[in-house]
Short mmCIF file of C-alpha atoms and ligand atoms in Angstrom, two decimals:
data_model
loop_
_atom_site.label_atom_id
_atom_site.label_comp_id
_atom_site.label_asym_id
_atom_site.label_seq_id
_atom_site.Cartn_x
_atom_site.Cartn_y
_atom_site.Cartn_z
CA MET V 53 7.39 13.79 82.50
CA GLU V 54 6.45 17.42 82.02
CA GLU V 55 2.81 17.97 80.99
CA LYS V 56 2.22 19.31 77.49
CA LYS V 57 0.97 22.87 77.10
CA VAL V 58 -2.68 23.17 76.17
CA MET V 59 -4.19 24.74 73.02
CA LEU V 60 -7.87 25.39 72.46
CA SER V 61 -9.90 27.00 69.72
CA GLY V 62 -13.23 26.85 67.91
CA ILE V 63 -15.04 27.90 64.76
CA GLN V 64 -18.71 28.70 64.32
CA PRO V 65 -20.48 26.34 61.91
CA SER V 66 -22.52 29.27 60.65
CA GLY V 67 -21.20 28.86 57.11
CA ASP V 68 -19.00 26.54 55.11
CA LEU V 69 -15.32 26.75 56.07
CA HIS V 70 -13.24 29.06 53.90
CA LEU V 71 -9.61 29.87 53.16
CA GLY V 72 -9.58 32.57 55.89
CA ASN V 73 -10.62 30.02 58.52
CA TYR V 74 -8.00 27.62 57.20
CA LEU V 75 -5.02 29.99 57.01
CA GLY V 76 -5.99 32.10 60.05
CA ALA V 77 -6.84 29.19 62.31
CA ILE V 78 -6.96 25.50 61.32
CA LYS V 79 -3.58 25.36 59.56
CA ASN V 80 -1.98 26.84 62.64
CA TRP V 81 -3.69 24.16 64.78
CA ALA V 82 -2.74 21.27 62.54
CA ASP V 83 0.92 22.33 62.36
CA ARG V 84 1.28 21.87 66.12
CA VAL V 85 -0.62 18.73 67.08
CA ASP V 86 2.41 16.87 68.36
CA ASP V 87 3.65 19.55 70.72
CA PHE V 88 0.43 20.41 72.56
CA ASP V 89 -2.58 18.87 74.26
CA CYS V 90 -5.26 20.20 71.88
CA TYR V 91 -8.99 20.89 72.19
CA TYR V 92 -10.87 22.01 69.08
CA PHE V 93 -14.61 22.38 68.84
CA MET V 94 -17.55 23.34 66.65
CA ALA V 95 -19.00 26.50 68.29
CA ASP V 96 -22.63 25.67 67.49
CA GLN V 97 -24.02 27.61 70.46
CA HIS V 98 -22.45 30.79 69.16
CA THR V 99 -24.16 30.52 65.78
CA ILE V 100 -27.70 31.06 67.10
CA THR V 101 -26.96 34.69 67.94
CA VAL V 102 -27.97 35.00 64.26
CA ARG V 103 -30.96 32.99 62.97
CA GLN V 104 -29.96 29.61 61.52
CA ASN V 105 -31.78 27.00 59.50
CA PRO V 106 -31.71 23.99 61.93
CA ALA V 107 -31.09 21.31 59.28
CA ASP V 108 -28.25 23.34 57.73
CA LEU V 109 -26.68 23.95 61.13
CA ARG V 110 -26.66 20.22 61.89
CA ARG V 111 -25.17 19.38 58.48
CA ARG V 112 -22.48 22.06 58.71
CA THR V 113 -21.50 21.06 62.25
CA ILE V 114 -20.79 17.49 61.14
CA GLN V 115 -19.15 18.66 57.93
CA GLN V 116 -16.88 20.93 59.96
CA LEU V 117 -15.79 17.99 62.08
CA ALA V 118 -14.96 16.05 58.90
CA ALA V 119 -12.96 19.05 57.64
CA TYR V 120 -11.01 19.34 60.91
CA ILE V 121 -9.92 15.72 60.53
CA ALA V 122 -9.18 16.16 56.82
CA CYS V 123 -6.98 19.18 57.64
CA GLY V 124 -4.79 16.93 59.77
CA LEU V 125 -6.37 16.95 63.23
CA ASP V 126 -6.15 13.31 64.18
CA PRO V 127 -8.99 12.56 66.67
CA GLU V 128 -6.69 10.20 68.56
CA LYS V 129 -4.26 13.04 69.27
CA ASN V 130 -6.73 15.94 69.54
CA THR V 131 -9.98 16.30 71.44
CA LEU V 132 -12.59 17.25 68.82
CA PHE V 133 -16.06 18.02 70.11
CA ILE V 134 -19.32 19.90 69.68
CA GLN V 135 -19.74 22.83 72.07
CA SER V 136 -23.39 22.10 72.95
CA HIS V 137 -22.41 18.56 74.03
CA VAL V 138 -20.53 19.99 77.01
CA PRO V 139 -23.07 21.96 79.08
CA ALA V 140 -20.27 23.35 81.26
CA HIS V 141 -19.72 26.05 78.59
CA ALA V 142 -23.16 27.58 79.19
CA GLN V 143 -22.87 27.01 82.94
CA LEU V 144 -19.57 28.83 83.29
CA GLY V 145 -20.85 31.46 80.85
CA TRP V 146 -23.53 32.47 83.37
CA VAL V 147 -21.05 32.79 86.22
CA LEU V 148 -18.62 34.83 84.11
CA SER V 149 -21.38 37.16 82.91
CA CYS V 150 -21.56 38.39 86.51
CA TYR V 151 -17.88 39.33 86.28
CA THR V 152 -18.09 41.11 82.92
CA MET V 153 -18.97 44.75 82.56
CA PHE V 154 -21.63 46.19 80.27
CA GLY V 155 -19.14 48.82 79.11
CA GLU V 156 -16.49 46.35 78.03
CA LEU V 157 -18.99 44.30 76.01
CA SER V 158 -20.22 47.49 74.32
CA ARG V 159 -16.74 48.07 72.92
CA MET V 160 -16.48 44.75 71.05
CA THR V 161 -16.09 45.42 67.33
CA GLN V 162 -17.70 42.12 66.28
CA PHE V 163 -20.84 43.08 68.25
CA LYS V 164 -20.94 46.48 66.60
CA ASP V 165 -20.49 44.95 63.12
CA LYS V 166 -23.11 42.24 63.60
CA ALA V 167 -25.60 44.61 65.26
CA GLU V 168 -25.23 46.84 62.20
CA LYS V 169 -25.80 43.88 59.83
CA HIS V 170 -28.74 42.33 61.71
CA LYS V 171 -30.62 45.40 62.86
CA ASP V 172 -33.89 43.46 63.25
CA ASN V 173 -32.35 40.95 65.69
CA ILE V 174 -29.95 42.63 68.12
CA ASN V 175 -30.52 40.01 70.80
CA ALA V 176 -28.93 39.72 74.25
CA GLY V 177 -26.92 36.67 73.12
CA LEU V 178 -25.21 38.72 70.42
CA PHE V 179 -24.18 41.18 73.12
CA THR V 180 -23.01 38.63 75.73
CA TYR V 181 -21.34 36.37 73.13
CA PRO V 182 -17.77 37.18 74.28
CA VAL V 183 -18.68 35.89 77.76
CA LEU V 184 -19.58 32.49 76.32
CA MET V 185 -16.33 32.57 74.36
CA ALA V 186 -14.44 33.38 77.59
CA ALA V 187 -16.12 30.35 79.20
CA ASP V 188 -15.19 28.17 76.18
CA ILE V 189 -11.59 29.10 76.73
CA LEU V 190 -11.17 29.31 80.51
CA LEU V 191 -12.84 25.95 81.19
CA TYR V 192 -9.89 24.17 79.59
CA GLN V 193 -7.11 26.26 81.22
CA PRO V 194 -5.26 26.59 77.88
CA ASP V 195 -1.87 28.25 77.48
CA PHE V 196 -2.62 29.36 73.91
CA VAL V 197 -5.69 30.20 71.82
CA PRO V 198 -4.80 30.01 68.10
CA VAL V 199 -7.09 32.41 66.21
CA GLY V 200 -7.00 34.90 63.34
CA GLU V 201 -6.45 38.58 63.97
CA ASP V 202 -10.19 39.41 64.15
CA GLN V 203 -10.67 37.30 67.30
CA LYS V 204 -7.80 38.87 69.22
CA GLN V 205 -10.09 41.33 70.98
CA HIS V 206 -12.22 38.46 72.31
CA VAL V 207 -9.17 36.69 73.70
CA GLU V 208 -8.14 39.94 75.34
CA ILE V 209 -11.50 40.38 77.08
CA THR V 210 -11.22 36.74 78.19
CA ARG V 211 -7.91 37.60 79.86
CA ASP V 212 -9.49 40.62 81.57
CA ILE V 213 -12.42 38.56 82.89
CA ALA V 214 -10.07 35.83 84.15
CA LYS V 215 -7.82 38.34 85.91
CA ARG V 216 -10.84 39.98 87.54
CA PHE V 217 -12.14 36.63 88.78
CA ASN V 218 -8.69 35.58 90.02
CA SER V 219 -8.24 38.85 91.88
CA VAL V 220 -11.31 37.97 93.99
CA TYR V 221 -10.88 34.19 94.42
CA GLY V 222 -7.18 33.40 93.90
CA GLU V 223 -5.54 31.62 90.94
CA VAL V 224 -8.57 29.79 89.51
CA PHE V 225 -7.95 30.44 85.81
CA LYS V 226 -4.78 30.28 83.76
CA ILE V 227 -4.40 33.50 81.74
CA PRO V 228 -4.29 32.40 78.06
CA GLU V 229 -2.31 34.00 75.25
CA PRO V 230 -3.71 34.58 71.74
CA PHE V 231 -1.61 32.70 69.17
CA ILE V 232 -1.79 34.43 65.80
CA PRO V 233 -0.08 33.04 62.67
CA ARG V 234 2.76 34.95 61.05
CA ALA V 235 1.21 34.57 57.58
CA GLY V 236 -2.55 34.35 57.06
CA ALA V 237 -3.74 36.14 60.22
CA ARG V 238 -6.08 38.30 58.16
CA ILE V 239 -7.11 37.17 54.71
CA TYR V 240 -9.15 39.70 52.76
CA GLY V 241 -11.89 39.04 50.21
CA LEU V 242 -10.60 38.45 46.65
CA THR V 243 -13.08 40.98 45.28
CA THR V 244 -13.01 43.28 48.33
CA PRO V 245 -9.38 43.62 49.48
CA ASP V 246 -10.44 46.17 52.09
CA GLY V 247 -12.72 43.75 53.98
CA LYS V 248 -11.93 40.34 55.50
CA MET V 249 -12.72 37.20 53.50
CA SER V 250 -16.10 36.02 54.65
CA LYS V 251 -18.92 33.78 53.48
CA SER V 252 -21.21 36.80 53.09
CA ILE V 253 -19.38 37.76 49.86
CA PRO V 254 -19.15 34.31 48.21
CA GLU V 255 -17.61 35.45 44.90
CA GLY V 256 -14.51 36.70 46.76
CA CYS V 257 -14.46 33.82 49.23
CA VAL V 258 -12.71 30.50 48.55
CA PHE V 259 -14.48 27.66 50.33
CA LEU V 260 -12.58 24.54 51.38
CA LEU V 261 -14.99 22.41 49.36
CA ASP V 262 -14.96 24.56 46.19
CA GLU V 263 -14.09 22.59 43.08
CA PRO V 264 -10.66 23.38 41.53
CA GLU V 265 -12.25 25.11 38.48
CA VAL V 266 -14.27 27.35 40.78
CA ILE V 267 -11.17 28.30 42.77
CA ALA V 268 -9.24 29.04 39.57
CA ARG V 269 -12.06 31.29 38.35
CA LYS V 270 -12.24 33.18 41.67
CA PHE V 271 -8.49 33.89 41.57
CA LYS V 272 -8.62 35.00 37.95
CA LYS V 273 -11.23 37.57 38.94
CA ALA V 274 -9.32 38.72 42.04
CA VAL V 275 -9.09 42.49 42.31
CA THR V 276 -5.53 43.82 41.98
CA ASP V 277 -4.96 47.47 41.03
CA SER V 278 -4.60 49.72 38.05
CA ASP V 279 -0.92 50.31 38.73
CA ARG V 280 0.63 50.86 35.27
CA GLU V 281 3.70 48.74 35.92
CA ARG V 282 1.46 45.83 37.13
CA CYS V 283 4.28 44.58 39.28
CA VAL V 284 4.09 42.11 42.16
CA ARG V 285 5.33 44.13 45.11
CA TYR V 286 4.20 44.10 48.75
CA ASP V 287 2.53 47.43 49.55
CA ARG V 288 -0.45 46.89 51.85
CA GLU V 289 -1.58 50.50 51.75
CA ASN V 290 -1.42 51.24 48.03
CA LYS V 291 -1.77 47.73 46.59
CA PRO V 292 -4.08 45.88 49.04
CA GLY V 293 -5.31 43.33 46.46
CA VAL V 294 -1.77 42.30 45.51
CA ALA V 295 -0.67 42.28 49.17
CA ASN V 296 -3.57 39.94 49.99
CA LEU V 297 -2.63 37.56 47.17
CA MET V 298 0.97 37.63 48.37
CA ASP V 299 -0.18 36.84 51.91
CA ILE V 300 -2.17 33.87 50.62
CA TYR V 301 0.72 32.64 48.48
CA SER V 302 3.15 33.08 51.35
CA ALA V 303 0.86 31.20 53.77
CA VAL V 304 0.40 28.20 51.46
CA THR V 305 3.94 27.94 50.06
CA GLY V 306 5.99 29.25 53.00
CA CYS V 307 7.81 31.71 50.66
CA SER V 308 8.77 35.15 51.99
CA TYR V 309 7.57 38.36 50.28
CA GLU V 310 11.06 38.88 48.80
CA GLU V 311 11.06 35.39 47.31
CA ILE V 312 7.62 35.99 45.80
CA GLU V 313 8.69 39.35 44.34
CA ARG V 314 11.71 37.66 42.79
CA GLU V 315 9.68 34.74 41.41
CA PHE V 316 7.21 37.06 39.65
CA ASP V 317 9.61 39.82 38.70
CA GLY V 318 8.56 41.23 35.32
CA LYS V 319 5.74 38.68 34.91
CA GLY V 320 2.66 40.82 35.73
CA TYR V 321 -0.68 39.94 37.29
CA GLY V 322 -1.76 37.72 34.39
CA VAL V 323 0.81 35.15 35.52
CA PHE V 324 0.70 35.87 39.26
CA LYS V 325 -3.05 35.46 39.87
CA PRO V 326 -3.41 31.98 38.31
CA ALA V 327 -0.21 30.88 40.09
CA VAL V 328 -1.69 31.79 43.47
CA GLY V 329 -4.92 30.01 42.47
CA GLU V 330 -2.96 26.91 41.51
CA ALA V 331 -1.04 26.86 44.81
CA VAL V 332 -4.33 27.13 46.73
CA ILE V 333 -5.96 24.41 44.61
CA GLU V 334 -3.09 22.02 45.35
CA THR V 335 -3.23 22.81 49.09
CA LEU V 336 -6.98 22.28 49.29
CA ARG V 337 -7.26 19.29 46.96
CA PRO V 338 -6.42 16.56 49.52
CA ILE V 339 -8.48 18.35 52.20
CA ARG V 340 -11.51 18.48 49.92
CA GLU V 341 -11.20 14.85 48.87
CA GLU V 342 -10.77 13.60 52.42
CA THR V 343 -13.64 15.74 53.78
CA LEU V 344 -16.00 14.39 51.10
CA ARG V 345 -14.94 10.84 51.92
CA LEU V 346 -15.36 11.30 55.68
CA ILE V 347 -18.79 12.96 55.44
CA LYS V 348 -20.15 9.66 54.14
CA ASP V 349 -18.92 7.81 57.22
CA LYS V 350 -21.53 8.99 59.71
CA ALA V 351 -20.85 6.25 62.26
CA TYR V 352 -17.17 7.16 62.44
CA LEU V 353 -17.85 10.88 62.86
CA GLU V 354 -20.41 10.11 65.56
CA SER V 355 -17.87 8.04 67.46
CA VAL V 356 -15.36 10.90 67.21
CA TYR V 357 -17.65 13.59 68.61
CA ARG V 358 -18.98 11.30 71.35
CA GLN V 359 -15.51 10.42 72.53
CA GLY V 360 -14.50 14.09 72.17
CA ALA V 361 -17.38 15.28 74.38
CA GLU V 362 -16.41 12.77 77.03
CA ARG V 363 -12.77 13.82 77.11
CA ALA V 364 -13.63 17.53 76.99
CA SER V 365 -16.20 17.18 79.79
CA LYS V 366 -13.63 15.67 82.11
CA ARG V 367 -11.38 18.68 81.87
CA ALA V 368 -14.21 21.24 81.73
CA TYR V 369 -16.05 20.02 84.82
CA LYS V 370 -12.89 20.03 86.88
CA THR V 371 -12.71 23.79 86.32
CA LEU V 372 -16.45 24.36 86.69
CA ASN V 373 -16.58 22.54 90.04
CA LYS V 374 -13.73 24.65 91.32
CA VAL V 375 -15.51 27.84 90.21
CA TYR V 376 -18.82 26.79 91.81
CA LYS V 377 -17.04 26.09 95.07
CA LYS V 378 -15.19 29.41 95.01
CA VAL V 379 -18.33 31.49 94.44
CA GLY V 380 -20.20 29.67 97.22
CA PHE V 381 -22.60 27.22 95.52
CA VAL V 382 -23.50 24.15 97.66
CA ALA V 383 -22.10 20.93 96.17
CA ARG V 384 -24.86 18.50 95.18
P1 TYM P 1527 -15.15 32.49 63.44
O1 TYM P 1527 -16.04 31.30 63.43
O2 TYM P 1527 -15.69 33.76 62.85
O3 TYM P 1527 -13.79 32.19 62.72
C1 TYM P 1527 -13.04 31.03 63.02
C2 TYM P 1527 -11.55 31.27 62.94
O4 TYM P 1527 -11.17 31.70 61.64
C3 TYM P 1527 -10.47 32.94 61.71
N1 TYM P 1527 -10.85 33.74 60.53
C4 TYM P 1527 -9.96 34.33 59.73
N2 TYM P 1527 -8.61 34.38 59.76
C5 TYM P 1527 -7.98 35.06 58.78
N3 TYM P 1527 -8.64 35.71 57.79
C6 TYM P 1527 -9.99 35.69 57.72
N4 TYM P 1527 -10.63 36.32 56.72
C7 TYM P 1527 -10.71 34.99 58.72
N5 TYM P 1527 -12.04 34.77 58.96
C8 TYM P 1527 -12.10 34.00 60.07
C9 TYM P 1527 -10.96 33.58 63.00
O5 TYM P 1527 -10.05 34.53 63.50
C10 TYM P 1527 -11.10 32.38 63.91
O6 TYM P 1527 -9.86 32.02 64.48
N6 TYM P 1527 -15.81 33.63 68.22
C11 TYM P 1527 -15.09 32.81 67.29
C12 TYM P 1527 -15.32 31.31 67.51
C13 TYM P 1527 -15.08 30.90 68.91
C14 TYM P 1527 -13.79 30.69 69.53
C15 TYM P 1527 -14.09 30.28 70.87
C16 TYM P 1527 -12.47 30.82 69.08
C17 TYM P 1527 -16.02 30.62 69.84
N7 TYM P 1527 -15.44 30.25 71.01
C18 TYM P 1527 -13.05 30.01 71.75
C19 TYM P 1527 -11.45 30.54 69.98
C20 TYM P 1527 -11.74 30.15 71.32
C21 TYM P 1527 -15.53 33.16 65.89
O7 TYM P 1527 -16.60 33.70 65.69
O8 TYM P 1527 -14.66 32.77 64.92
#
């Protein structure tokens, strides 16, 4: 029997999961569990490039695992694990840092953004972060890395590092492809349609665990435009707020832009905004309920991440051992 293709991705538990994470990443993972061998993890090691409260980090890491399962990632079919439980990530990260150039890391937009935001803590980890991400990926030899648009650059640098390493040592790493969803690749803030939805602007950010009334309120306050005709039409440049709401509606209902324009023809934003809110509420309702139920079952979640770490380690160490041998480290 032919082996299944491999998918791998992760999310930082640096904040509560939001609609951008769901539509840009998790939904795309959950839609494909039967066709791929899947590895999904909580990228806890990445979060400490920015100061974290330790108790909050622990809580969010476990909560994120519960949310993965609630979104449809069955732990029997997917390997779900915590990054810091598989030391091979940090180990390969060191090796790869010696095959990554200072100049290429300097060009990463996420580094530039975060360095601007956290001027008092521009640490070396923030700078070398894409190397750890390359290690996360290459250890598992995945075919695809399903991420939102903003992480594409990091998958591209991963490909460059892998090709550089392979050109010296032969075909050690598979070269992975980014896998970006058709709808939902870049969700913008509801109050800031020129910037991506992120936890740092909570009033424009819909969290997976927000109560339905809160979600409804956030959509009612979503920024549209002062267009006199107030018509629902897809125009990313001139009507970014409406385009964002259409993207969200399209991602949760599967409707095309034309279908959405037809559905809301002549109805105005007063009807459109609550309708998008309602569609999101209904999509998130079962996820929220199941996450809240699972969080209470600590023993179950512990068994999932333990088993996940074991399965992930098996695959990861196979690659790491090969790399160590290639570069000339003596086997223990
Ligand atoms: P992170 O934790 O910032 O985001 C997790 C995933 O959510 C997507 N995403 C969005 N998609 C659409 N619209 C948005 N507003 C939005 N905000 C976030 C991101 O594109 C991502 O897919 N470095 C990564 C985590 C990581 C990783 C990895 C990913 C670490 N190692 C290995 C893949 C493979 C990050 O910071 O994503």
